Amino acid sequence: MYEPAWKFPTTALEAAEILREAAGRATPIAGGTDLTARLRSGDERPEVLVDLAGIEEFGGVDLTPDPDAVGQMTMGALNTHGALARDDLVRQHVPLLAEACATVGSPQIRSRGTVGGNVANASPAADAAVALLALDAAVRVVSADDCEGDRAGLPLEGFFTGPGETVLRDDELIADISFDCPAESARSLYLKAGQRKALAIAIVSVAALYEPEAGLVRIALGSVAPTAVRARDAENLFESEWPAGDCEAVIDAVAARAVGSASCIDDVRASGRYRRILIETLTRSALRRLCLDLEEDG
Amino acid sequence: MTLRFVVNGKDVAVEVEPSEVLLDSLRRLGYRGVKSGCRTGSCGTCTVLLDGRPVPSCTVLAAQADGREVTTIEGLGDTDNPHPLQSGFLRQGAAQCAYCMQGMILSAKALLDTHPHPTDEEIREGISGNLCRCTGYVKAIEAVAELGGTRLHLDSSNRHPHRNPGPYATVGDPVEKTEGIGLVSGRAKYTDDFAFEGLLQGRIKRSPHAHARIVSIDASKARALEGVHAVLTCEDVPRVPHSTAGQNCPEPSPYDSVMLDRKVRFVGDRVAAVAADTPILAKRACDLIEVEYEMIEPVLDFERAMDEGAPVIHDEDDATGILDASRNMAAHVDAEVGDVEEGFAKAEHVFEHTYRVQYVHANPSEPHIAATFLDEKNRLVVVTSTQVPFHVRRIVSRVNEIPLHDVRVVKPRIGGGFGVKQEVIVEDICAALTLATRRPVKLSLDRSEELVSSRTRHPQILKLRTGVAADGTILAREMRVLTNTGAYGSHGLTVPSNTGSKSLPLYRSPAIAFSNDTVYTNLPVGGACRGYGAPQGYFAMESHSDEIAHALGMDPAEFRLMNAIREGDEDPIAEKLGEGKEGFRRVIQTNGLPECWERVSEAADWEGWRSKLEPGQFGTPGSFRHSRVGKGITFAMHGSGIPGDDMGAATIKANEDGSFNLLVGATDLGTGSDTILAQIASEVLGVTPEKVVVYSSDTDRTPFDVGAYASSTTYVSGGAVVKAAEMVRDRLLVHAAALLAEGPQGLTCADGKVTAPSGKSVSLADVANAAMYGEDKEQISFTASNVTYDCPPPFAAACCTVEVDTETGRVDVTDFVCAVDLGFPINPALAEGQIEGGVLMGLGYALSEEMLFDGKGRMLNDNLRDYRVFSSVDAPPIRAILVRTDEPTGPFGAKSVSEIPVDVVAPAVANAIYAATGVRLRDLPFTPEKVLAGIEALAAAGGEGVGAGGRR
């Protein structure tokens, strides 16, 4: 009989201390949409379950104004996908994140699953994480030794080390995730090719952001490699070529280049070959819409 | 640990296990409206509101609900005071089996709480986490739209109030289901909702190997585990070769199954069974059973199953009815009318194409579940989610070697069946566990077991060859089929025989030939699945029809209409094929196909769309840059019951207040047949349907019925109800004559009274009361049986509109219109629900559903995340059109409706994709990847269509 002990901390410090004491025998739980499946299958059987729901400081979405820029947005790890998809600040400043959150699972899953869990789970198909990657987000991590979170600002790029694997230590918790808000003129979107429209796990997803004044794009890809990845080469190509005489040709070339950042595999959802086609197609479609305002792309 | 929370406004404290999920705590607390569907958060069946938001209670650990507020369906409203959503769902006819509906209604509630006036998209999105297998989501969306005042993009026909087409009083009315509000308020009792004292949990240990001999089983560790009450291996149970197929006796399927064998034949096959105090203990006991296997090479490619030297799957010596076990041949079918070779010789053109259909699963919302116990007389009672209670009784008795009179089978409410529950795959072994322990045992399949180890739609390869005259008249046609029945031959003869007998008669031809080989493989087992072979046949034949029409430069509709079967035609090929043996002469007495097509053509704007196309052009521009729109059509016919085989019986007894008990063996698995049968009885007896109390189905208490399959219940069992009702009515008239001192000639029974030609009348209640308490006392009660030899086919026409993304291959179905000539619609709302649900199941078959296996025969997508059933946001608007004919052999002119909608879908989608892109796909399902490959191949070949690039 599996009988985990439950802890219900109300502060980050308390939670972090529980994790330190347990020395690897405890697992934090928030929405539990993925963890319950692993508990049930027996893939994971921690001795202690640390429910984070009572930690208020892990909630909320804030925008810290900056006189020279839009500011920095910080979202507590406990924000659910549903909450972020509905959040006015998120929808206004980072539509790609709102859109990504809105495609997670189903309304039921979205009202449980949290953004912190999405990042911590490190699924290559994690929707919110792909959008956050395109936003150059950073993860603030707290532990008992470092409750203020001096390991703040761990860049999300590099945070993921493999499917389900991150740099997070057993005694660490994700407190919040933050990023510099894109300029007011920036445009962004999230495109996802799934096997159906609801309850879908991405075959390929593309989060893209275009900053017209800076003349650059940021592109992150999901379900195309062991972790969510940035298409850096493609971004660089864009920066060096844009705007050129033939904008559509630049976009075509950038989309083709994005494929190089992927290492696609065949699985039950699609072949690697089809994934590579989708990367190019979705990236092209995203950039045509963002940079050329061509809404007629599907 | 103690969980304190608020459920439906009430403070509750309950002891829970630390790893328990909320679903289990709530059900233990008695909130049985919370249903278990997949336990992975993928189907939404267990949805509850947690602090007002919908959550899957199977992935919420109970401990996490501490201090929070939970709302279950019971908290929304009850049978006395239903919530407007509950009454709305019922009124619209949204609830079929309703197993998923409790959760869906809660999702709708959460949506309306935040969006009181949702848009069409918001409604679809709001219920998108609740997968429904019975319906097309149409009526649920309409129920929510009605409350929210929402304008839907595309009205389906039932937004316009149904009018009874007449001339009857009750039949023809869209009456609400007789199960009433209980169905949408969590009160309806499914098998899992029954409580038993001292209940044990059963579990089956399953094979990890596709093909292996069991050298030894050591169950000692499992048996030693405290709380384990029985471990059964092949040593412990009778060895009785049988077929698990719930068919007429003797079954036309091979007797190639035993309860537990010394050999395993697919990954997921039975190895042993356990009964223990808890599900967790039962699982642990299964894990502790040590099995030594001797591996045998598996047969996974069904085209190689008959090869010389292929491993023999059924090498046991006691199986019977297998055609040729040494060559893995389960069955063979051969039939010919006319001389096809002569026809081909005369033909101007001969067309030949090969089509392939995949493994899919019926996947009902409620997986297989049975509970067994010994009653006070030591008789075995089986409560089970089945379509075939009487076949279950027979097979459980035979396989366990106990007398039939010691077995009672009770069918409670069923959470969907679609054929997969026309099979005895949990009851026999659950019974064995009860017989071994003398205690109640419940055995339910989890979602993975349901997908892997229950039954599937048979995969096939179909070769079609058709010879036509210059004007398009069909002169000869042959269909050659190879069928994969998996590890056991359940329905392995009759499903493929229906592949031919249901599809080939649709078009006149002087010569028709059909043949089929059914082979064994080491893969999951084929079985009955809504349509029973016909969807496979129609995908091939109606794709082929389109290919011929296009090759001849004909309008696909014109080609079909000129060759289609007509009223008065005989149907020799269906007669030849029969049901595993030669059948009965059939003459088509009613044929609404021309009207079906006329109405579909108009509703789908077929002519208007075609007029936009230049000759040879594929597709019209879609809603985005690289999309193409196309429309495809299909015709179909099906059957109504199995002629000469199906027998349904009904008993009606009169009560002294003028009400009646209707006892039927027919099994309502969510279709609404209880309601249909009540309407039929009430029409004959001249009362309103609520005066007819239906009881279905219990082998001790109701008369025999073969069960719910073969589109038979309305037609066959309904015929029995007419007969029984007429006998009861005639007897009542005798008593009425005494009271009225007139007649009984000329007396009529209507509006709850008996009226004489003179105008004198007496209420039915007074007549019934007089019969029971008056001078000549008697219990008026009659039982009637019905068998028919006619099998009148319903007809259908459909048009599917697709938008194809030519860059990704994604196919969006944007509209689906389906008209069915179902004879007389006894209940138009329920009939539409059958069409909408059948179409949606067909769309999954066409586009997204496929059981995938690795090189060792293990199913890769044995979960509802990757086995892709359509959700409400994937579902197109489905427009169902009822075309009335008056079939002289059916009750009040009715024919069937439940299976034919599945037949029309896959070919309509294939034809629409072709029309949009020029890509002809002959291999289901049409995944985006496959469609894109087709587009690329076309471009590479320089063919016409989108790939050519010049026709955008």
Coordinates of N, CA and C in Angstrom, one line a residue, chain A residues 1-6 8 29-37 39-42 49-53 80 82-83 86 102 104-112 192-201 203 248 266-275 277-278 281-282 284-285 288 294-298, chain B residues 1 17-19 21 38-45 47 50 53-56 58-64 66 68 103 107 115 125-131 278 280 283-284 446 623-626 805 807-810 812 848 852 860-861 864-874 928-929 932-933 936:
Chain A
M1 N 0.9 -1.2 0.0 CA 0.0 0.0 0.0 C 0.9 1.2 0.0
Y2 N 0.6 2.1 -0.9 CA 1.4 3.3 -1.0 C 0.7 4.4 -0.1
E3 N 1.4 4.8 0.9 CA 0.9 5.8 1.8 C 1.8 6.9 2.1
P4 N 1.8 7.9 1.1 CA 2.7 9.0 1.3 C 2.3 9.9 2.5
A5 N 3.3 10.5 3.1 CA 2.9 11.5 4.1 C 2.6 12.9 3.4
W6 N 1.7 13.6 3.9 CA 1.3 14.9 3.3 C 1.9 16.0 4.1
F8 N 1.5 20.3 4.2 CA 0.8 21.5 3.7 C 1.5 22.8 4.1
I29 N 3.9 19.0 -5.0 CA 2.7 18.8 -5.9 C 1.9 20.1 -6.0
A30 N 1.5 20.4 -7.2 CA 0.6 21.6 -7.3 C -0.7 21.1 -7.9
G31 N -0.9 21.2 -9.2 CA -2.1 20.7 -9.9 C -2.2 19.2 -9.9
G32 N -1.0 18.6 -10.0 CA -1.0 17.1 -10.0 C -1.5 16.4 -11.2
T33 N -1.7 17.2 -12.3 CA -2.3 16.5 -13.5 C -1.4 15.5 -14.1
D34 N -0.1 15.7 -14.0 CA 0.9 14.7 -14.5 C 1.3 13.8 -13.4
L35 N 1.6 14.3 -12.2 CA 2.1 13.5 -11.1 C 1.2 12.4 -10.7
T36 N -0.2 12.7 -10.6 CA -1.1 11.6 -10.2 C -1.0 10.4 -11.1
A37 N -0.8 10.7 -12.4 CA -0.7 9.5 -13.3 C 0.6 8.7 -13.0
L39 N 2.0 8.6 -10.0 CA 1.8 7.9 -8.7 C 1.0 6.6 -9.0
R40 N 0.0 6.7 -9.8 CA -0.9 5.6 -10.0 C -0.2 4.5 -10.7
S41 N 0.7 4.8 -11.7 CA 1.4 3.8 -12.4 C 2.5 3.2 -11.6
G42 N 2.9 3.9 -10.5 CA 4.0 3.4 -9.7 C 5.3 3.9 -10.2
L49 N 4.6 14.0 0.1 CA 4.0 14.9 -0.9 C 3.8 16.2 -0.3
V50 N 4.4 17.2 -0.9 CA 4.4 18.6 -0.4 C 3.4 19.4 -1.2
D51 N 2.2 19.6 -0.7 CA 1.2 20.4 -1.4 C 1.5 21.9 -1.4
L52 N 1.7 22.5 -2.5 CA 2.1 23.9 -2.6 C 1.0 24.8 -2.6
A53 N -0.3 24.3 -2.7 CA -1.4 25.2 -2.9 C -1.6 26.3 -1.9
T80 N -2.6 28.8 -12.6 CA -3.0 27.7 -13.5 C -3.0 28.2 -15.0
G82 N -5.4 27.9 -16.9 CA -6.7 28.6 -17.1 C -6.6 30.0 -16.7
A83 N -6.0 30.2 -15.5 CA -5.9 31.6 -15.0 C -5.0 32.5 -15.9
R86 N -6.8 33.5 -19.1 CA -7.8 34.5 -18.9 C -7.2 35.9 -18.4
A102 N -4.0 28.4 -23.3 CA -5.4 28.0 -23.7 C -5.4 26.7 -24.5
V104 N -3.6 24.0 -23.6 CA -3.2 22.9 -22.7 C -4.4 22.0 -22.5
G105 N -4.3 20.7 -22.7 CA -5.3 19.7 -22.3 C -6.8 20.2 -22.6
S106 N -7.5 20.4 -21.6 CA -8.9 20.6 -21.6 C -9.2 21.7 -20.6
P107 N -10.4 22.2 -20.6 CA -10.7 23.2 -19.5 C -10.5 22.6 -18.1
Q108 N -10.7 21.3 -17.9 CA -10.5 20.6 -16.7 C -9.0 20.6 -16.3
I109 N -8.2 20.2 -17.3 CA -6.8 20.2 -17.0 C -6.2 21.6 -16.8
R110 N -6.7 22.5 -17.5 CA -6.2 23.9 -17.3 C -6.6 24.5 -16.0
S111 N -7.7 24.0 -15.4 CA -8.0 24.6 -14.1 C -7.2 23.9 -13.0
R112 N -6.4 22.9 -13.3 CA -5.6 22.3 -12.3 C -4.1 22.5 -12.6
K192 N 0.0 25.5 -32.7 CA 0.1 24.1 -32.3 C -0.5 23.2 -33.2
A193 N 0.2 22.2 -33.7 CA -0.4 21.1 -34.5 C -0.6 19.9 -33.6
G194 N -1.8 19.6 -33.3 CA -2.0 18.4 -32.4 C -2.8 17.4 -33.2
Q195 N -3.1 16.3 -32.6 CA -3.9 15.3 -33.3 C -5.3 15.5 -33.3
R196 N -5.8 16.4 -32.4 CA -7.1 16.9 -32.4 C -7.1 18.3 -31.7
K197 N -8.2 18.9 -31.6 CA -8.1 20.3 -31.2 C -8.2 20.4 -29.7
A198 N -8.8 19.5 -29.0 CA -8.8 19.5 -27.5 C -8.1 18.3 -27.0
L199 N -7.7 18.3 -25.8 CA -7.0 17.2 -25.2 C -5.8 16.7 -26.1
A200 N -5.2 17.7 -26.7 CA -4.1 17.4 -27.7 C -2.7 17.6 -27.1
I201 N -1.9 16.7 -27.4 CA -0.5 16.9 -27.1 C 0.2 17.3 -28.5
I203 N 2.1 17.8 -31.8 CA 3.0 17.1 -32.6 C 4.2 18.0 -32.9
E248 N 8.7 38.0 -48.1 CA 8.2 36.6 -48.1 C 9.4 35.6 -48.2
D266 N 10.5 9.8 -34.6 CA 9.2 9.2 -34.9 C 8.6 8.8 -33.6
D267 N 7.4 9.0 -33.4 CA 6.7 8.4 -32.3 C 5.2 8.1 -32.7
V268 N 4.4 7.8 -31.6 CA 3.1 7.4 -31.9 C 2.2 8.5 -32.5
R269 N 2.7 9.8 -32.3 CA 1.9 10.9 -32.8 C 2.2 11.3 -34.2
A270 N 3.5 11.1 -34.6 CA 3.9 11.5 -36.0 C 5.3 11.0 -36.3
S271 N 5.7 11.1 -37.5 CA 7.0 10.8 -37.9 C 7.9 12.0 -37.7
G272 N 9.2 11.8 -37.6 CA 10.2 12.9 -37.6 C 10.1 13.7 -38.8
R273 N 9.9 13.0 -39.9 CA 9.9 13.7 -41.2 C 8.7 14.7 -41.3
Y274 N 7.6 14.2 -40.8 CA 6.4 15.1 -40.8 C 6.6 16.3 -39.9
R275 N 7.2 16.0 -38.7 CA 7.5 17.1 -37.8 C 8.4 18.1 -38.4
I277 N 8.5 19.0 -41.5 CA 7.7 19.7 -42.4 C 6.8 20.7 -41.6
L278 N 6.3 20.2 -40.5 CA 5.4 21.1 -39.7 C 6.2 22.3 -39.1
T281 N 6.5 24.8 -41.9 CA 5.2 25.3 -42.2 C 4.6 26.2 -41.2
L282 N 4.7 25.8 -39.9 CA 4.1 26.6 -38.8 C 4.9 27.8 -38.6
R284 N 6.7 29.4 -40.8 CA 6.4 30.4 -41.9 C 5.1 31.0 -41.7
S285 N 4.1 30.2 -41.3 CA 2.8 30.8 -41.1 C 2.8 31.8 -40.0
R288 N 4.6 35.0 -41.2 CA 3.8 35.7 -42.2 C 2.7 36.5 -41.5
L294 N -0.4 38.9 -42.5 CA -1.2 38.1 -43.5 C -2.1 37.2 -42.7
E295 N -3.2 37.6 -42.3 CA -4.1 36.8 -41.5 C -4.7 35.7 -42.2
E296 N -4.6 35.6 -43.5 CA -5.3 34.6 -44.3 C -4.5 33.2 -44.2
D297 N -3.4 33.2 -43.5 CA -2.7 32.0 -43.3 C -3.4 31.1 -42.3
G298 N -3.5 29.8 -42.5 CA -4.3 29.0 -41.7 C -3.6 28.7 -40.3
Chain B
M1 N -6.0 9.5 6.7 CA -6.1 10.9 7.1 C -7.6 11.4 6.9
E17 N -7.5 7.6 2.1 CA -6.1 7.1 2.0 C -5.3 8.3 1.5
P18 N -4.0 8.3 1.9 CA -3.2 9.5 1.4 C -3.0 9.5 -0.1
S19 N -3.1 8.4 -0.8 CA -2.8 8.4 -2.2 C -4.1 8.3 -3.0
V21 N -7.5 9.3 -4.9 CA -8.0 10.5 -5.7 C -9.4 10.8 -5.3
C38 N -11.5 7.1 -17.4 CA -10.1 6.7 -17.9 C -9.1 6.8 -16.8
R39 N -9.3 7.5 -15.8 CA -8.4 7.7 -14.7 C -7.1 8.3 -15.1
T40 N -7.0 9.0 -16.2 CA -5.8 9.7 -16.6 C -6.1 11.1 -16.9
G41 N -7.3 11.6 -16.6 CA -7.6 13.0 -16.9 C -7.9 13.3 -18.3
S42 N -8.1 12.3 -19.1 CA -8.2 12.5 -20.6 C -9.6 12.5 -21.1
C43 N -10.6 12.1 -20.3 CA -12.0 11.9 -20.9 C -13.0 12.8 -20.3
G44 N -12.8 13.3 -19.1 CA -13.7 14.3 -18.5 C -14.9 13.7 -17.8
T45 N -15.1 12.4 -17.9 CA -16.2 11.7 -17.3 C -16.4 12.0 -15.8
T47 N -15.6 14.6 -14.2 CA -15.5 16.0 -13.9 C -16.4 16.4 -12.7
L50 N -14.4 22.2 -8.6 CA -13.7 22.4 -7.4 C -13.5 24.0 -7.3
R53 N -14.6 25.6 -10.4 CA -14.0 25.3 -11.7 C -14.0 23.8 -12.0
P54 N -14.2 23.4 -13.3 CA -14.3 22.0 -13.6 C -12.9 21.4 -13.5
V55 N -12.8 20.2 -12.8 CA -11.5 19.5 -12.7 C -11.8 18.0 -12.9
P56 N -10.8 17.3 -13.4 CA -11.0 15.8 -13.5 C -10.7 15.3 -12.2
C58 N -10.3 12.5 -11.2 CA -9.4 11.3 -11.1 C -7.9 11.8 -11.0
T59 N -7.6 13.0 -11.2 CA -6.2 13.5 -11.1 C -6.1 14.5 -10.0
V60 N -7.1 14.6 -9.1 CA -7.0 15.5 -8.0 C -6.9 14.5 -6.8
L61 N -5.8 14.6 -6.1 CA -5.6 13.8 -4.9 C -6.6 14.3 -3.8
A62 N -7.3 13.4 -3.1 CA -8.3 13.8 -2.2 C -7.7 14.8 -1.2
A63 N -6.5 14.5 -0.7 CA -5.9 15.4 0.3 C -5.9 16.8 -0.2
Q64 N -5.8 17.0 -1.5 CA -5.7 18.4 -2.0 C -7.0 19.1 -2.0
D66 N -8.9 19.3 0.6 CA -9.2 19.7 2.0 C -9.5 21.2 2.1
R68 N -11.8 22.7 0.7 CA -12.3 23.4 -0.5 C -13.8 22.9 -0.8
G103 N -20.6 14.7 -16.2 CA -19.4 15.6 -16.2 C -19.6 16.7 -17.2
S107 N -19.4 20.9 -16.7 CA -18.6 21.8 -17.5 C -19.4 22.9 -18.1
H115 N -19.7 32.7 -18.4 CA -20.1 33.3 -19.7 C -21.6 33.0 -19.8
E125 N -15.9 24.8 -26.8 CA -14.6 24.9 -26.0 C -14.9 24.4 -24.5
G126 N -16.1 25.0 -24.0 CA -16.4 24.7 -22.6 C -16.6 23.2 -22.3
I127 N -17.1 22.5 -23.3 CA -17.4 21.0 -23.1 C -16.3 20.2 -23.8
S128 N -15.3 20.8 -24.2 CA -14.3 20.1 -25.1 C -13.5 19.0 -24.3
G129 N -13.5 19.1 -22.9 CA -12.8 18.2 -22.1 C -13.7 17.0 -21.7
N130 N -14.9 16.9 -22.3 CA -15.8 15.8 -22.0 C -16.1 15.0 -23.2
L131 N -15.3 13.9 -23.4 CA -15.5 13.1 -24.6 C -16.8 12.3 -24.5
T278 N -9.1 -5.2 -2.2 CA -9.0 -3.9 -2.8 C -8.4 -4.0 -4.2
I280 N -6.0 -2.4 -5.3 CA -4.5 -2.3 -5.2 C -4.0 -3.7 -4.9
K283 N -4.1 -5.9 -7.9 CA -3.0 -5.6 -8.8 C -1.7 -6.2 -8.3
R284 N -1.5 -6.1 -7.0 CA -0.2 -6.6 -6.5 C -0.2 -8.1 -6.6
D446 N -9.8 -1.5 -17.0 CA -9.4 -0.1 -17.0 C -9.3 0.3 -18.5
S623 N -10.8 29.0 -46.4 CA -10.8 30.2 -45.6 C -9.4 30.8 -45.3
F624 N -8.4 30.1 -45.8 CA -7.0 30.6 -45.7 C -6.2 30.3 -46.9
R625 N -5.0 30.9 -47.0 CA -4.3 30.9 -48.2 C -4.1 29.6 -48.9
H626 N -3.7 28.6 -48.1 CA -3.3 27.3 -48.8 C -4.3 26.3 -48.4
D805 N -5.9 21.7 -45.4 CA -4.7 22.6 -45.4 C -3.6 21.9 -46.2
E807 N -0.7 22.6 -46.8 CA 0.7 22.7 -46.4 C 1.0 21.7 -45.2
T808 N -0.1 21.4 -44.4 CA 0.1 20.5 -43.3 C -0.7 19.1 -43.5
G809 N -1.6 19.1 -44.4 CA -2.4 17.9 -44.6 C -3.6 17.8 -43.7
R810 N -3.7 18.8 -42.9 CA -4.8 18.7 -41.9 C -6.2 18.8 -42.6
D812 N -10.1 19.5 -42.0 CA -11.2 20.0 -41.1 C -12.5 19.6 -41.8
S848 N -9.0 10.0 -37.5 CA -8.1 10.2 -36.4 C -7.9 8.9 -35.6
L852 N -2.4 1.5 -32.7 CA -1.1 1.3 -33.3 C -0.3 0.3 -32.4
L860 N 0.5 0.8 -28.8 CA 1.3 2.0 -28.4 C 0.4 3.1 -27.8
N861 N -0.8 3.1 -28.3 CA -1.7 4.3 -27.9 C -2.9 3.8 -27.1
L864 N -6.6 7.5 -23.8 CA -7.4 8.4 -24.6 C -6.7 9.7 -24.9
R865 N -5.5 9.8 -24.6 CA -4.7 10.9 -25.1 C -4.3 10.6 -26.5
D866 N -3.8 9.4 -26.8 CA -3.3 9.1 -28.1 C -4.2 8.3 -28.9
Y867 N -5.2 7.7 -28.3 CA -6.3 7.1 -29.2 C -7.3 8.2 -29.3
R868 N -7.4 8.7 -30.5 CA -8.0 10.0 -30.7 C -9.5 10.0 -31.1
V869 N -10.3 10.0 -30.1 CA -11.7 10.2 -30.2 C -12.0 11.6 -30.4
F870 N -13.0 11.9 -31.3 CA -13.3 13.3 -31.6 C -13.9 14.0 -30.3
S871 N -13.4 15.3 -30.1 CA -14.0 16.1 -29.0 C -15.0 17.1 -29.6
S872 N -15.6 17.9 -28.8 CA -16.7 18.8 -29.3 C -16.1 19.9 -30.2
V873 N -14.8 20.2 -30.0 CA -14.2 21.2 -30.9 C -13.7 20.6 -32.2
D874 N -13.6 19.3 -32.2 CA -13.2 18.7 -33.5 C -14.5 18.4 -34.3
P928 N -3.2 13.8 -41.0 CA -2.6 14.9 -41.7 C -1.4 14.4 -42.4
E929 N -0.6 13.6 -41.8 CA 0.6 13.1 -42.4 C 0.4 12.4 -43.7
L932 N -0.9 14.8 -46.4 CA 0.2 15.5 -47.0 C 1.1 14.7 -47.9
A933 N 1.3 13.5 -47.5 CA 2.1 12.6 -48.4 C 1.4 12.4 -49.7
E936 N 2.0 15.5 -51.7 CA 3.3 15.5 -52.3 C 3.5 14.5 -53.4

